[in-house]
Amino acid sequence: MSVSALRLVGLGLAVSVLATSLVACGSDDSGSGSGSGSAKKVALLLPESKTTRYEALDRPLFTEALKAACGDCQLIYSNADQDAAKQQQQAEAALTQGANVLVLDPVDGKAAAAVAASAKAQSVPVVAYDRFIENANYYVSFENEAVGKLQAQTLLDALKAAGKTSGNIAMINGSPTDPNAADFKKGAHSVLDSSGFKIAAEFDTPDWSPDKAQGWMEGQLSAIKNGLVGVYAANDGTAGGAIAALKGGGVKPLPPVTGQDSELAAIQRIIAGDQAMTIYKAVKPQAEAAAKGAVALANGGKPESTTDKNGVPSTILDPVAVTKDNIKDTVVKDNIYKVADICTASFAAACTAAGLSAN
């Protein structure tokens, strides 16, 4: 991913703030189609906004990628706020508005299969975005088991660096309705189960809720606090909840905690030493592949793919582990965040100690 290309994020963010639920690409649209009557309508249906990447990155980057791939295509946008029933209603509304293709990141993978079936019954193809959907026409995501493996291995590396060879690990997994969460969990277990460390407690976090992750961690501390050496948290939101619980419970020093999504708050926690790592998933190439695939499908063609998953043509991208040592070479280099975004007054000293500066 080039630095210059990712500078579009800033422009995309401005677009997302001004966008209405129906955004016209290259036309003045009120929801009834373009003036020419030939413009394709592409619906982007994202799952929630608690995870900051969706509104901050996925939405604006997809908007830009769609404009680049199809100047007169129209974007119908919705966010389900972690409500599967609401997402189904949004999908039905998009179909009613004449969507030619759905790009769907499902709240609930199983429920989304019914949405896909309904769309396909109306000859509307479906792109499964980020999370797999059975019988979709195209799937764009990251190597999800590899995410779990990277998280777990980076956790073990941190424990080894600290001289730890045994002890308790708490596992805070993702939402049980998210098919990706099962892959993260499987990948993590494939590394941790034979590591010599004990998985002393494990939790599947409903709705990826940081509050529920924090509450669960608080409830576990009395039983596992003394032997706790590490926390596997499946994403940055649950990591933040776990770290709040550990601090509130007087755990010192904090054990290494994993994460995912490279949220700004997580990058700052890593700089401060509160979080060991996060996963960087370069959203721009994911959004570009999804937009290009959606346009191809809307025009009756086939999207370019690199592999397949369960018979669905797929483009699968590689995740990257981010620690204090490579923040500059990942999220800063790709212009996801500027050093000034990360190194606010509260983190200035930690940034200097980590060698992270604007120069």
Short mmCIF file of C-alpha atoms in Angstrom, two decimals:
data_model
loop_
_atom_site.label_atom_id
_atom_site.label_comp_id
_atom_site.label_asym_id
_atom_site.label_seq_id
_atom_site.Cartn_x
_atom_site.Cartn_y
_atom_site.Cartn_z
CA MET A 1 0.00 0.00 0.00
CA SER A 2 1.55 3.36 -0.99
CA VAL A 3 1.74 6.40 1.25
CA SER A 4 0.33 8.66 -1.46
CA ALA A 5 -2.65 6.42 -2.02
CA LEU A 6 -3.53 6.29 1.66
CA ARG A 7 -3.59 10.05 1.81
CA LEU A 8 -7.06 9.63 0.36
CA VAL A 9 -8.18 8.60 3.87
CA GLY A 10 -8.38 12.24 4.93
CA LEU A 11 -10.53 13.14 1.95
CA GLY A 12 -12.66 10.07 2.50
CA LEU A 13 -13.24 11.02 6.13
CA ALA A 14 -14.56 14.40 5.05
CA VAL A 15 -16.84 12.70 2.55
CA SER A 16 -18.16 10.35 5.22
CA VAL A 17 -19.08 13.22 7.54
CA LEU A 18 -21.06 14.97 4.83
CA ALA A 19 -22.60 11.87 3.29
CA THR A 20 -26.27 11.08 3.60
CA SER A 21 -27.59 7.53 3.69
CA LEU A 22 -27.74 7.61 -0.11
CA VAL A 23 -24.57 9.02 -1.65
CA ALA A 24 -24.36 9.73 -5.36
CA CYS A 25 -21.02 9.17 -7.07
CA GLY A 26 -20.82 11.74 -9.83
CA SER A 27 -24.53 12.62 -9.84
CA ASP A 28 -27.12 14.57 -7.90
CA ASP A 29 -29.29 11.72 -6.62
CA SER A 30 -32.33 11.81 -4.35
CA GLY A 31 -32.80 8.07 -4.12
CA SER A 32 -34.68 7.51 -7.36
CA GLY A 33 -31.76 6.64 -9.62
CA SER A 34 -29.49 8.69 -11.85
CA GLY A 35 -30.71 10.98 -14.58
CA SER A 36 -29.43 8.65 -17.28
CA GLY A 37 -31.20 5.65 -15.78
CA SER A 38 -28.14 3.49 -16.44
CA ALA A 39 -26.00 4.15 -13.35
CA LYS A 40 -25.48 1.13 -11.15
CA LYS A 41 -26.39 1.24 -7.46
CA VAL A 42 -24.00 -0.35 -4.98
CA ALA A 43 -25.12 -0.89 -1.37
CA LEU A 44 -22.47 -0.92 1.36
CA LEU A 45 -23.86 -2.40 4.58
CA LEU A 46 -21.46 -2.20 7.53
CA PRO A 47 -22.09 -3.94 10.85
CA GLU A 48 -21.40 -1.48 13.67
CA SER A 49 -19.61 1.65 14.81
CA LYS A 50 -18.16 0.66 18.21
CA THR A 51 -15.13 -0.61 16.31
CA THR A 52 -13.81 2.69 14.98
CA ARG A 53 -12.37 1.33 11.71
CA TYR A 54 -15.75 1.01 10.00
CA GLU A 55 -16.71 4.67 9.95
CA ALA A 56 -13.16 6.05 10.05
CA LEU A 57 -11.65 3.84 7.35
CA ASP A 58 -13.88 1.29 5.61
CA ARG A 59 -16.69 3.65 4.67
CA PRO A 60 -14.61 6.54 3.24
CA LEU A 61 -12.09 4.23 1.55
CA PHE A 62 -14.83 2.20 -0.09
CA THR A 63 -16.53 5.42 -1.22
CA GLU A 64 -13.31 6.60 -2.87
CA ALA A 65 -12.61 3.19 -4.41
CA LEU A 66 -16.12 3.00 -5.86
CA LYS A 67 -15.79 6.46 -7.36
CA ALA A 68 -12.49 5.43 -8.94
CA ALA A 69 -13.92 2.17 -10.33
CA CYS A 70 -17.23 3.62 -11.50
CA GLY A 71 -17.63 7.36 -11.72
CA ASP A 72 -21.42 7.35 -12.10
CA CYS A 73 -22.22 4.51 -9.69
CA GLN A 74 -24.40 5.41 -6.73
CA LEU A 75 -23.61 4.32 -3.18
CA ILE A 76 -26.38 3.32 -0.81
CA TYR A 77 -24.84 3.27 2.67
CA SER A 78 -26.11 1.86 5.99
CA ASN A 79 -24.62 0.90 9.36
CA ALA A 80 -26.49 -1.69 11.42
CA ASP A 81 -25.22 -0.67 14.88
CA GLN A 82 -24.60 -4.33 15.78
CA ASP A 83 -28.26 -5.25 15.16
CA ALA A 84 -28.79 -8.19 12.79
CA ALA A 85 -32.50 -7.47 12.37
CA LYS A 86 -31.75 -3.84 11.54
CA GLN A 87 -29.17 -4.96 8.98
CA GLN A 88 -31.71 -7.22 7.32
CA GLN A 89 -34.12 -4.28 7.08
CA GLN A 90 -31.35 -2.12 5.62
CA ALA A 91 -30.59 -4.79 3.02
CA GLU A 92 -34.26 -5.03 2.08
CA ALA A 93 -34.44 -1.24 1.82
CA ALA A 94 -31.39 -1.21 -0.47
CA LEU A 95 -33.00 -3.83 -2.70
CA THR A 96 -36.19 -1.78 -2.81
CA GLN A 97 -34.11 1.24 -3.86
CA GLY A 98 -32.82 -0.79 -6.78
CA ALA A 99 -29.38 -1.86 -5.59
CA ASN A 100 -27.59 -3.85 -8.28
CA VAL A 101 -25.16 -5.44 -5.82
CA LEU A 102 -24.87 -5.68 -2.01
CA VAL A 103 -21.51 -5.33 -0.28
CA LEU A 104 -22.33 -6.81 3.10
CA ASP A 105 -20.22 -7.00 6.26
CA PRO A 106 -22.60 -9.03 8.42
CA VAL A 107 -23.47 -8.53 12.05
CA ASP A 108 -24.44 -12.21 12.17
CA GLY A 109 -22.94 -14.48 9.54
CA LYS A 110 -25.73 -17.05 9.69
CA ALA A 111 -28.46 -14.44 9.50
CA ALA A 112 -26.64 -12.83 6.57
CA ALA A 113 -26.98 -16.05 4.59
CA ALA A 114 -30.72 -15.39 4.47
CA VAL A 115 -30.08 -11.83 3.31
CA ALA A 116 -27.82 -13.15 0.56
CA ALA A 117 -30.43 -15.71 -0.50
CA SER A 118 -33.09 -13.01 -0.71
CA ALA A 119 -30.82 -10.80 -2.79
CA LYS A 120 -29.81 -13.58 -5.13
CA ALA A 121 -33.47 -14.54 -5.60
CA GLN A 122 -33.85 -11.06 -7.07
CA SER A 123 -30.73 -11.59 -9.24
CA VAL A 124 -28.70 -9.22 -7.06
CA PRO A 125 -25.19 -10.53 -6.34
CA VAL A 126 -23.58 -10.24 -2.90
CA VAL A 127 -20.02 -9.36 -1.92
CA ALA A 128 -19.12 -10.68 1.54
CA TYR A 129 -16.94 -7.92 2.97
CA ASP A 130 -14.53 -8.76 5.80
CA ARG A 131 -16.77 -11.56 7.16
CA PHE A 132 -17.68 -14.68 5.25
CA ILE A 133 -21.25 -15.36 4.03
CA GLU A 134 -22.26 -18.75 2.66
CA ASN A 135 -23.22 -18.65 -1.03
CA ALA A 136 -21.99 -15.10 -1.57
CA ASN A 137 -20.75 -14.27 -5.06
CA TYR A 138 -17.41 -12.87 -3.87
CA TYR A 139 -15.53 -12.62 -0.57
CA VAL A 140 -12.88 -10.05 0.40
CA SER A 141 -11.10 -10.31 3.73
CA PHE A 142 -7.87 -11.13 5.53
CA GLU A 143 -6.40 -14.49 6.45
CA ASN A 144 -8.36 -14.74 9.66
CA GLU A 145 -6.75 -17.79 11.23
CA ALA A 146 -3.42 -16.10 10.55
CA VAL A 147 -4.68 -13.15 12.60
CA GLY A 148 -5.23 -15.40 15.63
CA LYS A 149 -1.87 -17.09 15.12
CA LEU A 150 -0.07 -13.74 14.90
CA GLN A 151 -1.78 -12.47 18.03
CA ALA A 152 -0.94 -15.60 19.98
CA GLN A 153 2.65 -15.86 18.76
CA THR A 154 3.33 -12.20 19.50
CA LEU A 155 1.93 -12.76 22.99
CA LEU A 156 4.26 -15.72 23.50
CA ASP A 157 7.20 -13.70 22.20
CA ALA A 158 6.42 -10.98 24.75
CA LEU A 159 6.21 -13.55 27.54
CA LYS A 160 9.52 -15.10 26.48
CA ALA A 161 11.16 -11.66 26.42
CA ALA A 162 9.92 -11.15 29.98
CA GLY A 163 11.40 -14.48 31.06
CA LYS A 164 8.04 -16.21 31.51
CA THR A 165 7.81 -19.92 30.69
CA SER A 166 4.56 -20.83 32.49
CA GLY A 167 1.48 -19.24 34.01
CA ASN A 168 -2.14 -18.38 33.30
CA ILE A 169 -3.49 -16.81 30.12
CA ALA A 170 -7.00 -15.37 29.91
CA MET A 171 -8.63 -15.53 26.48
CA ILE A 172 -11.16 -12.88 25.48
CA ASN A 173 -12.50 -13.90 22.09
CA GLY A 174 -14.79 -12.03 19.72
CA SER A 175 -18.52 -12.21 19.21
CA PRO A 176 -20.00 -15.71 18.88
CA THR A 177 -22.14 -14.47 15.96
CA ASP A 178 -19.12 -13.25 13.97
CA PRO A 179 -17.68 -16.00 11.74
CA ASN A 180 -14.31 -14.25 11.73
CA ALA A 181 -14.15 -14.48 15.52
CA ALA A 182 -14.25 -18.26 15.29
CA ASP A 183 -11.27 -18.18 12.92
CA PHE A 184 -9.30 -15.84 15.19
CA LYS A 185 -10.03 -18.14 18.12
CA LYS A 186 -9.02 -21.26 16.18
CA GLY A 187 -5.77 -19.68 15.07
CA ALA A 188 -4.93 -18.50 18.57
CA HIS A 189 -5.65 -21.89 20.12
CA SER A 190 -3.43 -23.60 17.54
CA VAL A 191 -0.50 -21.66 18.99
CA LEU A 192 -1.43 -21.34 22.68
CA ASP A 193 -2.66 -24.86 23.38
CA SER A 194 0.81 -26.36 23.01
CA SER A 195 2.73 -23.42 24.46
CA GLY A 196 3.14 -24.66 28.02
CA PHE A 197 0.97 -21.85 29.35
CA LYS A 198 -2.44 -22.58 30.87
CA ILE A 199 -5.61 -21.07 29.44
CA ALA A 200 -7.15 -20.43 32.82
CA ALA A 201 -10.34 -18.70 31.66
CA GLU A 202 -11.99 -18.00 28.31
CA PHE A 203 -14.88 -15.81 27.15
CA ASP A 204 -16.69 -15.22 23.86
CA THR A 205 -17.61 -11.53 23.99
CA PRO A 206 -21.21 -10.76 22.91
CA ASP A 207 -21.30 -8.02 20.25
CA TRP A 208 -17.55 -7.45 20.64
CA SER A 209 -18.56 -5.22 23.58
CA PRO A 210 -15.61 -3.63 25.44
CA ASP A 211 -17.86 -3.20 28.49
CA LYS A 212 -18.74 -6.89 28.55
CA ALA A 213 -15.08 -7.83 28.13
CA GLN A 214 -14.20 -5.56 31.03
CA GLY A 215 -16.96 -6.98 33.23
CA TRP A 216 -15.89 -10.54 32.51
CA MET A 217 -12.23 -9.78 33.22
CA GLU A 218 -13.16 -8.12 36.50
CA GLY A 219 -15.06 -11.25 37.49
CA GLN A 220 -12.09 -13.50 36.77
CA LEU A 221 -9.40 -11.62 38.65
CA SER A 222 -10.01 -13.11 42.08
CA ALA A 223 -9.45 -16.60 40.69
CA ILE A 224 -6.57 -16.05 38.27
CA LYS A 225 -4.90 -12.77 39.27
CA ASN A 226 -1.91 -14.27 41.07
CA GLY A 227 -0.83 -16.54 38.22
CA LEU A 228 -1.91 -14.31 35.33
CA VAL A 229 0.91 -13.69 32.85
CA GLY A 230 -0.93 -12.72 29.65
CA VAL A 231 -4.26 -11.82 28.08
CA TYR A 232 -5.33 -12.79 24.59
CA ALA A 233 -7.89 -10.16 23.51
CA ALA A 234 -9.29 -10.61 20.02
CA ASN A 235 -9.55 -6.92 19.13
CA ASP A 236 -8.62 -3.50 20.45
CA GLY A 237 -12.01 -2.81 21.99
CA THR A 238 -11.92 -5.95 24.14
CA ALA A 239 -8.26 -5.24 24.89
CA GLY A 240 -9.21 -1.83 26.21
CA GLY A 241 -11.88 -3.40 28.42
CA ALA A 242 -9.44 -6.00 29.73
CA ILE A 243 -6.77 -3.40 30.50
CA ALA A 244 -9.29 -1.23 32.37
CA ALA A 245 -10.24 -4.26 34.46
CA LEU A 246 -6.61 -5.14 35.17
CA LYS A 247 -5.80 -1.59 36.24
CA GLY A 248 -8.95 -1.40 38.34
CA GLY A 249 -8.04 -4.69 39.99
CA GLY A 250 -4.58 -3.47 40.94
CA VAL A 251 -2.66 -5.82 38.65
CA LYS A 252 0.94 -4.53 38.49
CA PRO A 253 2.83 -4.76 36.29
CA LEU A 254 0.26 -5.24 33.54
CA PRO A 255 0.65 -8.52 31.66
CA PRO A 256 0.98 -8.32 27.86
CA VAL A 257 -2.41 -7.92 26.16
CA THR A 258 -3.10 -8.51 22.46
CA GLY A 259 -5.47 -6.66 20.15
CA GLN A 260 -6.59 -6.13 16.56
CA ASP A 261 -7.62 -3.30 14.19
CA SER A 262 -4.87 -0.77 15.00
CA GLU A 263 -7.27 1.69 16.59
CA LEU A 264 -5.63 4.97 17.58
CA ALA A 265 -6.32 4.34 21.27
CA ALA A 266 -4.64 0.94 20.97
CA ILE A 267 -1.57 2.40 19.26
CA GLN A 268 -1.32 4.87 22.12
CA ARG A 269 -1.68 2.07 24.68
CA ILE A 270 1.13 0.21 22.93
CA ILE A 271 3.35 3.31 23.09
CA ALA A 272 2.50 3.65 26.79
CA GLY A 273 3.26 -0.02 27.47
CA ASP A 274 -0.28 -0.96 28.45
CA GLN A 275 -0.95 -3.13 25.37
CA ALA A 276 1.60 -5.45 23.77
CA MET A 277 0.39 -5.50 20.17
CA THR A 278 -2.40 -5.05 17.68
CA ILE A 279 -3.11 -6.36 14.20
CA TYR A 280 -2.86 -4.00 11.25
CA LYS A 281 -5.24 -4.89 8.46
CA ALA A 282 -4.62 -2.58 5.52
CA VAL A 283 -8.20 -1.55 4.77
CA LYS A 284 -7.49 0.37 1.55
CA PRO A 285 -6.66 -2.68 -0.64
CA GLN A 286 -9.58 -4.52 0.94
CA ALA A 287 -11.98 -1.68 0.10
CA GLU A 288 -10.55 -1.39 -3.41
CA ALA A 289 -10.95 -5.11 -4.11
CA ALA A 290 -14.52 -5.04 -2.80
CA ALA A 291 -15.45 -1.99 -4.86
CA LYS A 292 -13.93 -3.38 -8.06
CA GLY A 293 -15.60 -6.73 -7.46
CA ALA A 294 -18.95 -5.07 -6.79
CA VAL A 295 -18.76 -3.07 -10.02
CA ALA A 296 -17.84 -6.18 -12.01
CA LEU A 297 -20.76 -8.12 -10.53
CA ALA A 298 -23.19 -5.22 -11.04
CA ASN A 299 -22.26 -5.24 -14.72
CA GLY A 300 -22.72 -8.99 -15.08
CA GLY A 301 -19.01 -9.82 -14.94
CA LYS A 302 -16.76 -11.77 -12.59
CA PRO A 303 -14.51 -10.17 -9.98
CA GLU A 304 -10.81 -10.87 -9.90
CA SER A 305 -9.97 -13.34 -7.12
CA THR A 306 -6.86 -14.94 -5.66
CA THR A 307 -8.42 -18.06 -4.17
CA ASP A 308 -11.76 -19.41 -2.97
CA LYS A 309 -13.35 -20.13 0.39
CA ASN A 310 -16.02 -22.80 0.59
CA GLY A 311 -16.54 -22.43 -3.14
CA VAL A 312 -16.82 -18.63 -3.07
CA PRO A 313 -14.28 -16.73 -5.24
CA SER A 314 -12.18 -14.76 -2.77
CA THR A 315 -9.44 -12.20 -2.36
CA ILE A 316 -7.58 -12.83 0.89
CA LEU A 317 -5.06 -10.31 2.24
CA ASP A 318 -2.30 -10.71 4.82
CA PRO A 319 -2.44 -9.19 8.32
CA VAL A 320 0.58 -7.61 10.07
CA ALA A 321 1.43 -7.66 13.78
CA VAL A 322 2.13 -4.18 15.16
CA THR A 323 4.25 -3.67 18.27
CA LYS A 324 6.04 -0.65 19.67
CA ASP A 325 8.98 -1.48 17.40
CA ASN A 326 7.18 -1.13 14.05
CA ILE A 327 4.46 1.49 14.55
CA LYS A 328 6.50 3.90 12.43
CA ASP A 329 6.87 1.37 9.63
CA THR A 330 3.18 0.40 9.49
CA VAL A 331 0.35 2.74 10.47
CA VAL A 332 2.51 5.87 10.33
CA LYS A 333 4.26 4.96 7.07
CA ASP A 334 0.91 4.18 5.43
CA ASN A 335 -0.49 7.49 6.71
CA ILE A 336 -3.26 5.88 8.72
CA TYR A 337 -2.16 8.10 11.60
CA LYS A 338 0.27 10.96 11.78
CA VAL A 339 2.81 11.03 14.59
CA ALA A 340 0.97 14.09 15.91
CA ASP A 341 -2.23 12.03 16.16
CA ILE A 342 -0.48 9.43 18.29
CA CYS A 343 1.91 11.58 20.29
CA THR A 344 -0.50 13.92 22.03
CA ALA A 345 0.61 15.60 25.25
CA SER A 346 -0.31 12.60 27.38
CA PHE A 347 1.89 10.31 25.29
CA ALA A 348 4.73 12.68 24.37
CA ALA A 349 7.25 11.23 26.82
CA ALA A 350 6.39 7.65 25.88
CA CYS A 351 6.72 8.52 22.19
CA THR A 352 10.14 10.03 22.76
CA ALA A 353 11.24 6.93 24.66
CA ALA A 354 9.95 4.75 21.81
CA GLY A 355 11.80 6.80 19.20
CA LEU A 356 8.60 8.00 17.60
CA SER A 357 8.80 11.60 16.50
CA ALA A 358 7.78 13.75 13.57
CA ASN A 359 11.41 13.94 12.37
#
